[in-house]
Amino acid sequence: MRNKELTYKQIIETAYVMFSEKGFDQTSLSSIASEIGISKPAIYYYFKSKDELIKSLFEIIAKEIQSITFMDLETITPANFKQNLYLLGENTIKHQEKDHHFNHLFNQYMLLSTRDKDYSERLVKIQQHFLNTFHDMLTHGVKIKAIKDENILIKSQLLALVFDNITNFILTDMTLDFIKIWREAVDSVLNGIVNDEQ
Amino acid sequence: MRNKELTYKQIIETAYVMFSEKGFDQTSLSSIASEIGISKPAIYYYFKSKDELIKSLFEIIAKEIQSITFMDLETITPANFKQNLYLLGENTIKHQEKDHHFNHLFNQYMLLSTRDKDYSERLVKIQQHFLNTFHDMLTHGVKIKAIKDENILIKSQLLALVFDNITNFILTDMTLDFIKIWREAVDSVLNGIVNDEQ
DNA sequence: GTCTATACAGCGATAGAC
DNA sequence: GTCTATCGCTGTATAGAC
């Protein structure tokens, strides 16, 4: 007799890894089951279909993105503004270099979204949230007079694009100095609009 | 009796569209065959397996990337340097907005590469070529004294990252002004190192 | 060179025993 | 809650007719 919560947790965790490594289609429910040491129908006790299991994982990913890109604006001052932008990138880069599964899965949902309207709408919202995070950050910078109010919208979109693609490039075997690239991006974008730079 | 070359061409073109819209796994050889109006085994006459058909499409994609990112450095002068960087992005953005299949397929090969060493190595080379294009462009800019020799390597990598992810974002339903973002990227990166700017 | 027919494996999902 | 057994379907791939 197994523990109910344990089994549920094992299915989620095993699916997370296997889906990321082999893809949704190439990972059968039986292979997930045998990896855990249970039978295939046991999975159907927890999830009414394979699609629902895939959807459950999406919810987990979506929540993780929220927490990764969270920024507490209250702690930002003109003195530490640029440093905080550096850190936002550096922390994420270090996090992604440890867990490749996250981005592999996310890419698969991106592909799913082209033929599934639900995923499409959810992903647009996530990307929007993502863009907003950087826009809020720069807007806050203007408000506390850390930077000048010049082209803030486009500049924040540019930062979001760089940030997002750094995580994609980490997945390939490219060995670039991503932290340096991110710092160059922040420096370039803020160049000329930073106040009080000595 | 069908024409041999025509059938081959039809298989390639139909597979290109269907694989991009539904994915490799969700597109069966029978569905491709019936879409064209031939029988499933007919495909096996031209391709010894589904994987080989997928591989053939990869060769086409790889070639297309080479031509998209081609830049004739001979025509670059200090006067048109920045304008050419603008155009490189703008032409690609317009091209991508017309043909979404290209990027959908490319993303699928990115996922395949995580479990297939052949694709992995090929893709790294493509990404490398991609980075080199921008590096060559900026290095050439230094040579013809269009820009100053400051941080050229990182700056070219940054441009490549922005350029690459703009094409990814076009696939989503985000309606951003990508041309403006690209211009901001070029402006930001070149800010302070451009010579002869009035 | 292209077809019909078919082999064979594997999938998602369900029924019903324990 | 988890199992065995099984259904129905679809996939890739091949053999052999024309």
XYZ file of C-alpha atoms (C1' of nucleotides) in Angstrom:
432
model
C 0.000 0.000 0.000
C 1.464 3.303 -1.139
C 0.979 6.731 0.264
C -1.475 8.783 -1.774
C 0.294 12.111 -1.641
C 3.663 10.523 -2.255
C 2.468 8.803 -5.436
C 0.942 12.028 -6.743
C 4.161 13.874 -6.062
C 6.227 11.160 -7.723
C 4.095 11.238 -10.873
C 4.472 15.011 -11.132
C 8.209 14.974 -10.538
C 8.941 12.035 -12.808
C 6.777 13.450 -15.594
C 8.521 16.814 -15.192
C 11.918 15.246 -15.842
C 10.884 12.716 -18.504
C 8.714 15.120 -20.510
C 11.560 17.598 -20.490
C 14.128 15.034 -21.639
C 12.148 13.108 -24.249
C 9.173 15.331 -25.060
C 5.453 14.871 -24.433
C 4.842 12.567 -27.377
C 7.890 10.390 -26.876
C 7.106 9.847 -23.201
C 4.354 7.307 -22.673
C 2.375 6.991 -19.477
C 3.649 3.424 -19.129
C 7.248 4.586 -19.171
C 6.480 7.132 -16.468
C 4.693 4.466 -14.442
C 7.474 1.917 -14.707
C 10.063 4.563 -13.828
C 8.203 5.134 -10.553
C 7.427 1.487 -10.042
C 3.655 1.633 -10.401
C 1.315 0.520 -13.172
C -0.087 2.687 -15.920
C -3.727 2.664 -14.735
C -2.524 3.990 -11.384
C -1.733 7.286 -13.099
C -5.315 7.456 -14.322
C -6.452 7.453 -10.722
C -4.738 10.835 -10.267
C -5.112 12.321 -13.745
C -8.057 11.650 -15.992
C -5.891 11.828 -19.114
C -2.365 12.429 -20.336
C -3.371 15.912 -21.440
C -4.466 16.749 -17.912
C -1.109 15.659 -16.522
C 0.586 17.912 -19.076
C -1.707 20.750 -18.075
C -0.933 20.269 -14.380
C 2.763 20.651 -15.104
C 2.032 23.858 -16.982
C 0.461 25.337 -13.856
C 3.631 24.553 -11.921
C 5.810 26.165 -14.591
C 3.581 29.223 -14.761
C 3.859 29.740 -11.004
C 7.633 29.333 -11.089
C 7.933 32.059 -13.716
C 5.993 34.418 -11.489
C 8.408 33.834 -8.634
C 11.561 34.014 -10.764
C 10.696 37.415 -12.191
C 9.427 38.870 -8.945
C 11.014 42.175 -8.010
C 10.396 44.041 -4.790
C 10.371 47.640 -6.010
C 10.236 48.997 -2.454
C 13.876 48.134 -1.876
C 15.112 49.876 -5.036
C 17.008 53.139 -4.558
C 18.883 55.311 -7.068
C 22.103 53.999 -5.527
C 21.329 50.305 -6.042
C 19.103 50.543 -9.151
C 21.620 49.353 -11.712
C 23.003 46.747 -9.344
C 19.517 45.301 -8.923
C 19.076 45.010 -12.679
C 22.402 43.182 -12.860
C 21.325 40.847 -10.074
C 17.933 40.064 -11.621
C 19.747 38.620 -14.622
C 22.568 36.969 -12.733
C 20.288 35.127 -10.334
C 18.174 33.791 -13.177
C 21.192 32.747 -15.217
C 22.574 30.802 -12.265
C 19.164 29.224 -11.591
C 18.717 28.145 -15.229
C 22.198 26.706 -15.499
C 21.270 24.330 -12.672
C 17.806 23.279 -13.920
C 17.568 22.781 -17.672
C 14.249 20.940 -17.404
C 12.356 24.140 -16.800
C 13.211 25.730 -20.118
C 12.883 22.523 -22.106
C 9.339 22.175 -20.872
C 8.561 25.808 -21.450
C 9.688 25.520 -25.059
C 7.389 22.579 -25.553
C 4.405 24.559 -24.279
C 5.398 27.307 -26.715
C 5.077 24.792 -29.529
C 1.813 23.407 -28.144
C 0.414 26.912 -28.081
C 0.488 27.120 -31.853
C -2.271 24.498 -32.037
C -3.991 24.997 -28.690
C -5.762 28.243 -27.960
C -5.755 27.740 -24.174
C -2.001 27.484 -23.986
C -1.662 30.301 -26.476
C -3.657 32.711 -24.311
C -1.908 31.690 -21.108
C 1.519 32.101 -22.665
C 0.735 35.536 -24.047
C -0.236 36.574 -20.530
C 3.018 35.200 -19.151
C 5.074 37.021 -21.761
C 3.089 40.148 -20.994
C 3.769 39.784 -17.272
C 7.391 39.323 -18.168
C 7.500 42.526 -20.206
C 5.617 44.368 -17.484
C 8.179 43.379 -14.883
C 10.914 45.216 -16.752
C 8.643 48.112 -17.608
C 7.650 48.491 -13.952
C 11.293 48.362 -12.970
C 12.331 51.132 -15.365
C 9.237 53.206 -14.629
C 10.033 52.918 -10.942
C 13.581 53.979 -11.759
C 12.197 57.130 -13.367
C 9.948 57.759 -10.385
C 12.778 57.597 -7.862
C 14.899 59.650 -10.282
C 17.466 56.891 -10.767
C 17.115 57.257 -14.533
C 15.737 59.767 -17.026
C 12.366 59.260 -18.730
C 13.594 58.493 -22.245
C 12.157 55.715 -24.385
C 11.353 53.638 -21.296
C 8.833 51.356 -23.005
C 11.088 50.216 -25.833
C 14.100 49.983 -23.525
C 12.246 47.692 -21.141
C 11.038 45.521 -24.028
C 14.596 45.277 -25.255
C 15.836 44.158 -21.838
C 13.052 41.586 -21.611
C 14.014 40.152 -24.992
C 17.676 39.820 -24.051
C 16.834 38.332 -20.678
C 14.466 35.793 -22.226
C 16.871 34.662 -24.907
C 19.797 34.262 -22.570
C 17.852 31.454 -20.921
C 17.237 29.914 -24.354
C 20.903 30.045 -25.283
C 21.877 28.371 -22.030
C 19.994 25.297 -23.272
C 22.273 24.950 -26.260
C 25.841 23.944 -25.667
C 27.035 27.470 -26.397
C 29.544 28.534 -23.809
C 29.123 32.281 -23.784
C 29.721 34.566 -20.869
C 26.040 35.254 -20.300
C 26.558 37.360 -17.197
C 28.874 39.646 -19.155
C 26.338 39.883 -21.995
C 23.571 40.753 -19.568
C 25.705 43.455 -17.945
C 26.506 44.867 -21.382
C 22.776 44.907 -22.155
C 21.972 46.811 -18.974
C 24.901 49.196 -19.520
C 23.950 49.829 -23.158
C 20.281 50.393 -22.458
C 20.876 52.671 -19.487
C 23.775 54.475 -21.106
C 22.992 58.183 -21.127
C 19.865 58.018 -18.997
C 21.373 57.095 -15.619
C 21.475 59.901 -13.092
C 24.193 60.374 -10.470
C 26.691 58.048 -12.112
C 30.137 58.945 -10.941
C 1.704 7.999 -63.517
C 3.106 10.876 -61.506
C 6.177 12.932 -62.166
C 9.057 11.840 -59.965
C 10.504 15.240 -59.159
C 7.079 16.738 -58.617
C 6.136 14.087 -56.055
C 9.414 14.572 -54.209
C 8.879 18.314 -54.135
C 5.301 17.909 -52.949
C 6.337 15.630 -50.096
C 8.957 18.129 -48.945
C 6.634 21.106 -49.160
C 3.655 19.391 -47.562
C 5.786 17.979 -44.763
C 7.296 21.433 -44.195
C 3.874 22.954 -43.593
C 2.281 20.060 -41.702
C 5.260 19.407 -39.419
C 5.353 23.087 -38.596
C 1.635 23.276 -37.826
C 1.113 20.023 -35.942
C 4.592 18.897 -34.928
C 6.665 15.900 -35.980
C 4.921 13.403 -33.747
C 1.387 14.560 -34.442
C 1.915 14.389 -38.199
C 1.774 10.850 -39.554
C 3.174 9.855 -42.918
C -0.336 8.749 -43.947
C -1.728 12.217 -43.301
C 1.030 13.729 -45.424
C 0.373 11.181 -48.151
C -3.383 11.730 -48.207
C -2.894 15.503 -48.202
C -0.883 15.160 -51.414
C -3.101 12.460 -52.856
C -0.604 9.594 -52.880
C -0.358 6.466 -50.758
C 1.711 6.147 -47.631
C 4.218 3.597 -49.002
C 4.942 5.996 -51.864
C 6.735 8.226 -49.384
C 8.980 5.328 -48.457
C 10.146 5.250 -52.041
C 11.652 8.723 -51.608
C 12.650 8.593 -47.945
C 13.739 5.455 -46.201
C 12.125 6.532 -42.941
C 10.227 9.358 -41.295
C 13.395 10.421 -39.525
C 15.151 10.831 -42.842
C 12.368 13.062 -44.127
C 12.718 15.170 -40.978
C 16.464 15.320 -41.536
C 16.033 16.451 -45.143
C 13.889 19.353 -43.992
C 16.592 20.301 -41.525
C 19.091 20.675 -44.374
C 16.704 23.076 -46.107
C 16.256 25.125 -42.941
C 19.993 25.222 -42.317
C 20.625 26.571 -45.811
C 17.914 29.189 -45.434
C 19.532 30.497 -42.250
C 22.809 30.935 -44.085
C 21.118 33.068 -46.750
C 19.033 35.104 -44.288
C 22.037 36.182 -42.258
C 24.293 36.799 -45.232
C 25.913 40.221 -45.250
C 28.097 41.593 -48.017
C 30.736 43.465 -46.032
C 32.253 44.976 -49.188
C 29.333 47.377 -49.572
C 29.556 48.675 -45.989
C 30.901 52.191 -45.518
C 31.101 54.359 -42.402
C 28.209 56.401 -43.845
C 25.813 53.450 -44.260
C 27.076 51.213 -41.428
C 24.297 51.869 -38.935
C 21.670 51.884 -41.672
C 22.823 48.419 -42.765
C 22.478 47.083 -39.240
C 18.958 48.489 -39.117
C 18.131 46.875 -42.450
C 19.527 43.471 -41.480
C 16.957 43.321 -38.701
C 14.097 44.908 -40.598
C 14.376 42.590 -43.581
C 14.397 39.530 -41.360
C 11.466 40.752 -39.289
C 9.400 41.297 -42.411
C 10.419 37.906 -43.781
C 9.491 36.110 -40.555
C 6.153 37.825 -40.244
C 5.222 36.317 -43.604
C 6.476 32.762 -43.021
C 5.865 31.422 -39.515
C 6.589 27.838 -40.548
C 10.300 28.455 -40.588
C 10.605 29.322 -36.932
C 8.129 26.712 -35.764
C 10.238 24.053 -37.410
C 13.457 25.500 -36.096
C 12.118 25.394 -32.543
C 11.251 21.744 -32.971
C 14.791 20.952 -34.067
C 16.009 22.803 -30.971
C 13.991 20.390 -28.853
C 15.146 17.389 -30.871
C 18.733 18.435 -30.277
C 18.421 17.738 -26.566
C 18.133 14.008 -27.304
C 19.995 13.759 -30.604
C 23.697 14.511 -30.767
C 23.715 15.077 -34.540
C 21.153 17.849 -34.358
C 22.843 19.245 -31.284
C 26.187 19.634 -33.051
C 24.653 21.067 -36.203
C 22.631 23.605 -34.241
C 25.609 24.760 -32.232
C 27.402 25.425 -35.512
C 24.436 27.393 -36.824
C 24.248 29.476 -33.649
C 27.983 30.008 -33.921
C 27.683 31.154 -37.542
C 24.932 33.447 -36.396
C 27.102 35.003 -33.697
C 30.007 35.278 -36.124
C 27.902 37.237 -38.603
C 27.389 40.011 -36.097
C 30.951 39.825 -34.870
C 32.261 40.103 -38.442
C 29.960 43.043 -39.048
C 31.167 44.976 -35.994
C 34.795 44.011 -36.572
C 34.459 45.273 -40.121
C 32.953 48.447 -38.712
C 36.063 48.929 -36.613
C 38.296 48.248 -39.618
C 36.618 50.879 -41.793
C 36.599 53.208 -38.784
C 32.808 53.413 -38.624
C 32.902 52.533 -34.925
C 35.432 52.437 -32.116
C 36.995 49.177 -30.922
C 35.270 48.861 -27.557
C 33.822 45.615 -26.262
C 33.076 44.418 -29.803
C 32.748 40.734 -28.899
C 30.138 41.151 -26.180
C 28.299 43.828 -28.133
C 27.967 41.557 -31.165
C 26.757 38.687 -28.979
C 24.183 40.982 -27.455
C 22.910 42.028 -30.879
C 22.725 38.386 -31.972
C 20.655 37.519 -28.907
C 18.184 40.336 -29.494
C 17.951 39.547 -33.190
C 17.322 35.867 -32.506
C 14.659 36.411 -29.907
C 12.739 38.952 -31.948
C 12.025 36.133 -34.386
C 10.848 33.983 -31.482
C 8.524 36.655 -30.150
C 6.965 37.129 -33.571
C 5.677 33.564 -33.252
C 3.667 34.436 -30.190
C 0.676 36.671 -30.598
C 2.530 39.554 -28.991
C 2.058 42.677 -31.026
C 5.189 44.627 -30.237
C 6.869 47.126 -32.500
C 9.787 44.852 -33.266
C 11.398 47.194 -35.755
C 11.499 49.911 -33.108
C 12.964 47.476 -30.574
C 15.659 46.424 -33.027
C 16.547 50.049 -33.765
C 16.756 50.742 -30.041
C 19.054 47.734 -29.674
C 21.363 48.973 -32.422
C 21.265 52.521 -31.036
C 21.978 51.388 -27.480
C 24.806 49.061 -28.418
C 26.492 51.550 -30.736
C 25.859 54.504 -28.456
C 29.194 56.132 -27.710
C 31.268 54.118 -30.144
C 29.980 55.449 -33.467
C 32.331 57.784 -35.300
C 31.258 60.730 -37.462
C 27.744 60.917 -36.060
C 26.383 64.368 -36.584
C 7.854 3.910 -59.747
C 3.712 3.408 -57.289
C 0.230 0.772 -55.533
C -2.675 -2.773 -52.087
C -2.359 -5.484 -48.266
C -0.594 -6.511 -44.132
C 2.657 -7.280 -40.238
C 3.764 -5.748 -35.878
C 4.537 -2.735 -32.054
C 2.966 0.712 -28.945
C -0.167 4.097 -27.453
C -4.155 6.004 -24.388
C -7.809 4.545 -21.974
C -11.298 1.421 -19.511
C -13.367 -2.662 -16.885
C -13.296 -5.147 -13.136
C -10.725 -7.916 -9.475
C -8.508 -7.310 -5.018
C -5.568 2.844 -4.366
C -3.497 -0.173 -7.294
C -3.486 -4.079 -9.959
C -4.168 -7.482 -14.407
C -6.191 -7.895 -18.653
C -7.770 -6.122 -22.655
C -9.879 -3.013 -26.163
C -9.508 -0.026 -30.089
C -6.769 2.594 -32.586
C -2.796 4.471 -35.084
C 1.879 4.477 -36.014
C 6.063 2.964 -38.955
C 7.604 -0.132 -42.026
C 7.750 -4.050 -45.426
C 6.353 -7.678 -49.068
C 4.834 -8.339 -53.209
C 1.454 -7.202 -57.191
C 1.176 -4.304 -61.268
